[in-house]
Amino acid sequence: MPETVLTQISPHVYWLPPGPPDRPSLCAVVGGDHTLLLDAGSSPTHVRPLVAGLAALGAPPLRYVALTHWHWDHVFGAAAVGVPVIAHRLTADRLAVMAGYDWNDAALEARVQAGTEIIGCASDIKIELPEPRQVTIAVPEIVFDTALELRLGGGITCRMQHVGGDHSPDSAVMFVEPDGVLFLGDCLCEGSGYEPARCYTRRRLYPLLETLYGFNPQLVVEGHLSTVTPRAEFDALAAKMRLAGRLVEQLGADEAAVLAAAQAQTGQMPDDELREIVQAFIIGRAFE
């Protein structure tokens, strides 16, 4: 698999874009004294270009890696980094369970059959880490319940906060000051296959959006989006989410009626993104 390029996106934040088979975005925050990694990726091979790129830049020593949530593609590279791991308590609990798993093909297939593993994730794990497969789960050494602040030197701070959401209840975000960069992981995605349904619910998504706006971000990094999102684009996405949720609440499961109402209110034809958000809210009606 080709290695992607480490890109500087703000004065103190470097980004490794996502890629196949299911590699999410990774970031590094370079302070005056320490460097912090945001998520650890799907394998040692995934995280290695980020670590090597930082060394080539002469960045301060790696001090910690902070995890947004427990899903395999965000955590399998953590042990290879060799620094203490920071995570929310729910994330730490899930990682402790994963540390006891076998990860060979037979064990993966058994968990798929038992309904505790997603078939798509099992397939991607096999591509990312062909057999014979060695997976070491790094159990977090620093665990927080609500929020945690790390000072990296030179006035650079990373604020971590548990936010939950539909994708995974343990989701946390990281906000880099003074750069104004908000690292989301997957918290704005609809429910994962590990949750009851791939959906959005107003009771989870609306409070999540309010929390994210409380950081006043200027740049947003999402787990599987191939571009960094400037504030204006983030505002547009949030507006679609709020509109879709409100109209589904008013009009119910009639997708055509919801989209027609959206067009009437915005004066624009609904695009594919809005259609997908509406569909996710319609599915989520059963989980409100």
Coordinates of C-alpha atoms in Angstrom, one line a residue, residues 55-265:
A55 CA 11.9 12.9 12.8
A56 CA 13.0 14.3 9.5
L57 CA 11.5 17.7 10.5
G58 CA 13.5 17.7 13.7
A59 CA 10.3 17.8 15.8
P60 CA 10.6 17.5 19.6
P61 CA 10.4 14.0 21.0
L62 CA 7.1 12.1 20.9
R63 CA 5.6 12.3 24.3
Y64 CA 2.1 10.8 24.0
V65 CA -0.5 9.4 21.6
A66 CA -4.1 10.3 22.2
L67 CA -6.9 8.1 20.9
T68 CA -10.3 9.4 19.7
H69 CA -12.1 6.0 20.1
W70 CA -11.6 2.3 20.3
H71 CA -12.2 1.2 16.7
W72 CA -9.3 -0.9 15.3
D73 CA -8.3 1.4 12.5
H74 CA -7.5 4.2 15.0
V75 CA -5.6 2.1 17.6
F76 CA -3.7 -0.8 16.0
G77 CA -0.6 1.3 15.5
A78 CA -0.4 2.7 19.1
A79 CA 1.9 0.0 20.5
A80 CA 4.5 0.6 17.8
V81 CA 4.8 4.3 18.7
G82 CA 6.3 3.4 22.0
V83 CA 5.0 6.3 24.1
P84 CA 2.2 6.4 26.7
V85 CA -1.4 6.3 25.3
I86 CA -4.1 8.6 26.4
A87 CA -7.8 7.7 26.1
H88 CA -11.3 8.2 27.5
R89 CA -12.3 5.6 30.2
L90 CA -14.8 3.9 27.8
T91 CA -12.0 3.6 25.2
A92 CA -9.6 2.1 27.7
D93 CA -12.3 -0.4 28.8
R94 CA -12.8 -1.6 25.2
L95 CA -9.1 -1.8 24.5
A96 CA -8.6 -4.0 27.6
V97 CA -11.1 -6.4 26.1
M98 CA -9.4 -6.3 22.7
A99 CA -6.0 -7.0 24.3
G100 CA -7.3 -10.5 25.2
Y101 CA -8.4 -11.3 21.6
D102 CA -6.8 -13.5 19.1
W103 CA -6.5 -11.7 15.8
N104 CA -5.8 -14.6 13.3
D105 CA -8.3 -15.2 10.5
A106 CA -10.1 -18.0 12.3
A107 CA -10.6 -15.8 15.4
L108 CA -11.8 -12.9 13.3
E109 CA -14.3 -15.1 11.4
A110 CA -15.6 -16.6 14.7
R111 CA -16.3 -13.1 16.1
V112 CA -18.0 -12.1 12.8
Q113 CA -20.3 -15.2 13.1
A114 CA -20.9 -14.3 16.8
G115 CA -21.9 -10.7 15.8
T116 CA -19.1 -9.1 17.8
E117 CA -17.0 -8.1 14.8
I118 CA -18.1 -6.4 11.5
I119 CA -17.4 -8.3 8.4
G120 CA -16.1 -5.3 6.6
C121 CA -13.7 -4.5 9.4
A122 CA -12.5 -8.1 9.4
S123 CA -11.9 -7.9 5.7
D124 CA -9.9 -4.7 6.0
I125 CA -7.8 -6.0 8.9
K126 CA -6.8 -8.9 6.7
I127 CA -5.7 -6.5 4.0
E128 CA -3.9 -4.1 6.3
L129 CA -2.2 -6.9 8.3
P130 CA -1.9 -10.2 6.3
E131 CA -1.4 -13.4 8.1
P132 CA 0.7 -14.3 10.0
R133 CA -0.8 -11.4 11.9
Q134 CA 0.6 -9.9 15.1
V135 CA -1.5 -7.3 16.8
T136 CA -0.5 -5.7 20.1
I137 CA -3.1 -3.6 21.7
A138 CA -1.6 -0.7 23.7
V139 CA -3.6 -0.3 26.9
P140 CA -3.9 3.4 27.9
E141 CA -1.7 4.6 30.7
I142 CA -3.5 7.9 31.1
V143 CA -7.3 7.7 31.3
F144 CA -9.7 10.7 31.6
D145 CA -13.5 10.8 32.2
T146 CA -14.6 14.2 30.9
A147 CA -11.7 16.3 29.7
L148 CA -7.9 16.6 29.8
E149 CA -5.4 19.4 28.8
L150 CA -1.9 18.8 27.7
R151 CA 0.7 21.6 27.4
L152 CA 3.3 20.8 24.9
G153 CA 5.6 23.8 25.4
G154 CA 5.9 27.1 23.5
G155 CA 2.3 28.0 24.3
I156 CA 0.9 25.0 22.5
T157 CA -2.0 23.2 24.2
C158 CA -4.2 20.3 23.3
R159 CA -7.6 20.0 24.9
M160 CA -9.2 16.6 24.8
Q161 CA -12.9 16.2 25.6
H162 CA -15.3 13.3 25.6
V163 CA -18.2 14.0 23.2
G164 CA -19.9 10.6 22.4
G165 CA -22.2 10.7 19.4
D166 CA -23.9 8.2 17.2
H167 CA -20.7 6.6 15.9
S168 CA -19.3 5.4 19.1
P169 CA -20.2 6.3 22.7
D170 CA -16.5 6.7 23.8
S171 CA -15.6 9.3 21.1
A172 CA -13.4 12.1 22.1
V173 CA -12.1 15.1 20.2
M174 CA -8.8 17.1 20.4
F175 CA -8.5 20.9 20.0
V176 CA -5.2 22.4 19.3
E177 CA -4.5 26.0 20.6
P178 CA -3.6 28.5 19.3
D179 CA -4.0 26.9 15.9
G180 CA -7.7 26.4 16.1
V181 CA -7.5 22.9 14.7
L182 CA -10.2 20.4 15.9
F183 CA -9.4 16.7 15.4
L184 CA -12.7 14.8 15.3
G185 CA -11.8 11.2 14.7
D186 CA -15.1 9.7 13.5
C187 CA -17.5 11.3 16.0
L188 CA -19.6 13.1 13.3
C189 CA -20.1 9.8 11.3
E190 CA -23.4 8.0 11.6
G191 CA -23.5 4.9 13.8
S192 CA -20.9 2.3 13.1
G193 CA -21.7 -1.3 12.5
Y194 CA -20.9 -1.9 16.1
E195 CA -23.9 0.2 17.1
P196 CA -27.6 -0.9 16.7
A197 CA -27.9 0.9 13.3
R198 CA -26.0 3.2 11.0
C199 CA -28.0 6.3 11.8
Y200 CA -28.2 9.8 13.2
T201 CA -30.3 10.7 16.2
R202 CA -31.2 14.2 17.3
R203 CA -30.6 13.4 20.9
R204 CA -26.9 12.6 20.2
L205 CA -26.0 14.6 17.2
Y206 CA -27.4 18.0 18.3
P207 CA -25.6 18.1 21.6
L208 CA -22.4 16.9 19.8
L209 CA -22.6 19.8 17.4
E210 CA -23.1 22.3 20.2
T211 CA -20.0 20.9 22.0
L212 CA -17.9 21.1 18.8
Y213 CA -18.9 24.7 18.2
G214 CA -17.9 25.5 21.7
F215 CA -14.3 25.1 20.6
N216 CA -14.7 27.7 17.9
P217 CA -12.6 25.7 15.4
Q218 CA -11.1 27.2 12.3
L219 CA -10.0 24.0 10.7
V220 CA -11.6 20.5 11.3
V221 CA -9.9 17.2 10.6
E222 CA -12.4 14.3 10.2
G223 CA -11.3 10.7 10.4
H224 CA -12.0 9.5 6.8
L225 CA -12.3 12.7 4.8
S226 CA -9.6 13.3 2.3
T227 CA -9.4 17.0 2.8
V228 CA -9.1 19.3 5.9
T229 CA -12.3 21.2 6.4
P230 CA -12.2 25.0 6.8
R231 CA -14.7 26.7 9.1
A232 CA -17.1 27.7 6.3
E233 CA -17.4 24.2 5.0
F234 CA -17.9 22.8 8.5
D235 CA -20.7 25.4 9.0
A236 CA -22.4 24.2 5.8
L237 CA -22.3 20.6 7.0
A238 CA -23.6 21.4 10.4
A239 CA -26.5 23.4 8.8
K240 CA -27.4 20.4 6.7
M241 CA -27.4 18.2 9.7
R242 CA -29.6 20.5 11.7
L243 CA -32.0 21.0 8.8
A244 CA -32.3 17.3 8.1
G245 CA -32.9 16.5 11.7
R246 CA -35.5 19.2 12.1
L247 CA -37.4 18.2 9.0
V248 CA -37.4 14.5 9.7
E249 CA -38.7 15.3 13.2
Q250 CA -41.6 17.3 11.6
L251 CA -42.4 15.1 8.6
G252 CA -41.4 11.6 9.7
A253 CA -40.0 8.9 7.4
D254 CA -41.3 10.4 4.1
E255 CA -37.9 11.1 2.5
A256 CA -39.4 12.8 -0.6
A257 CA -41.4 15.2 1.6
V258 CA -38.3 15.9 3.7
L259 CA -36.2 16.7 0.6
A260 CA -38.9 18.8 -0.9
A261 CA -39.2 20.8 2.3
A262 CA -35.4 21.2 2.4
Q263 CA -35.4 22.5 -1.2
A264 CA -38.2 25.0 -0.4
Q265 CA -36.4 26.3 2.6

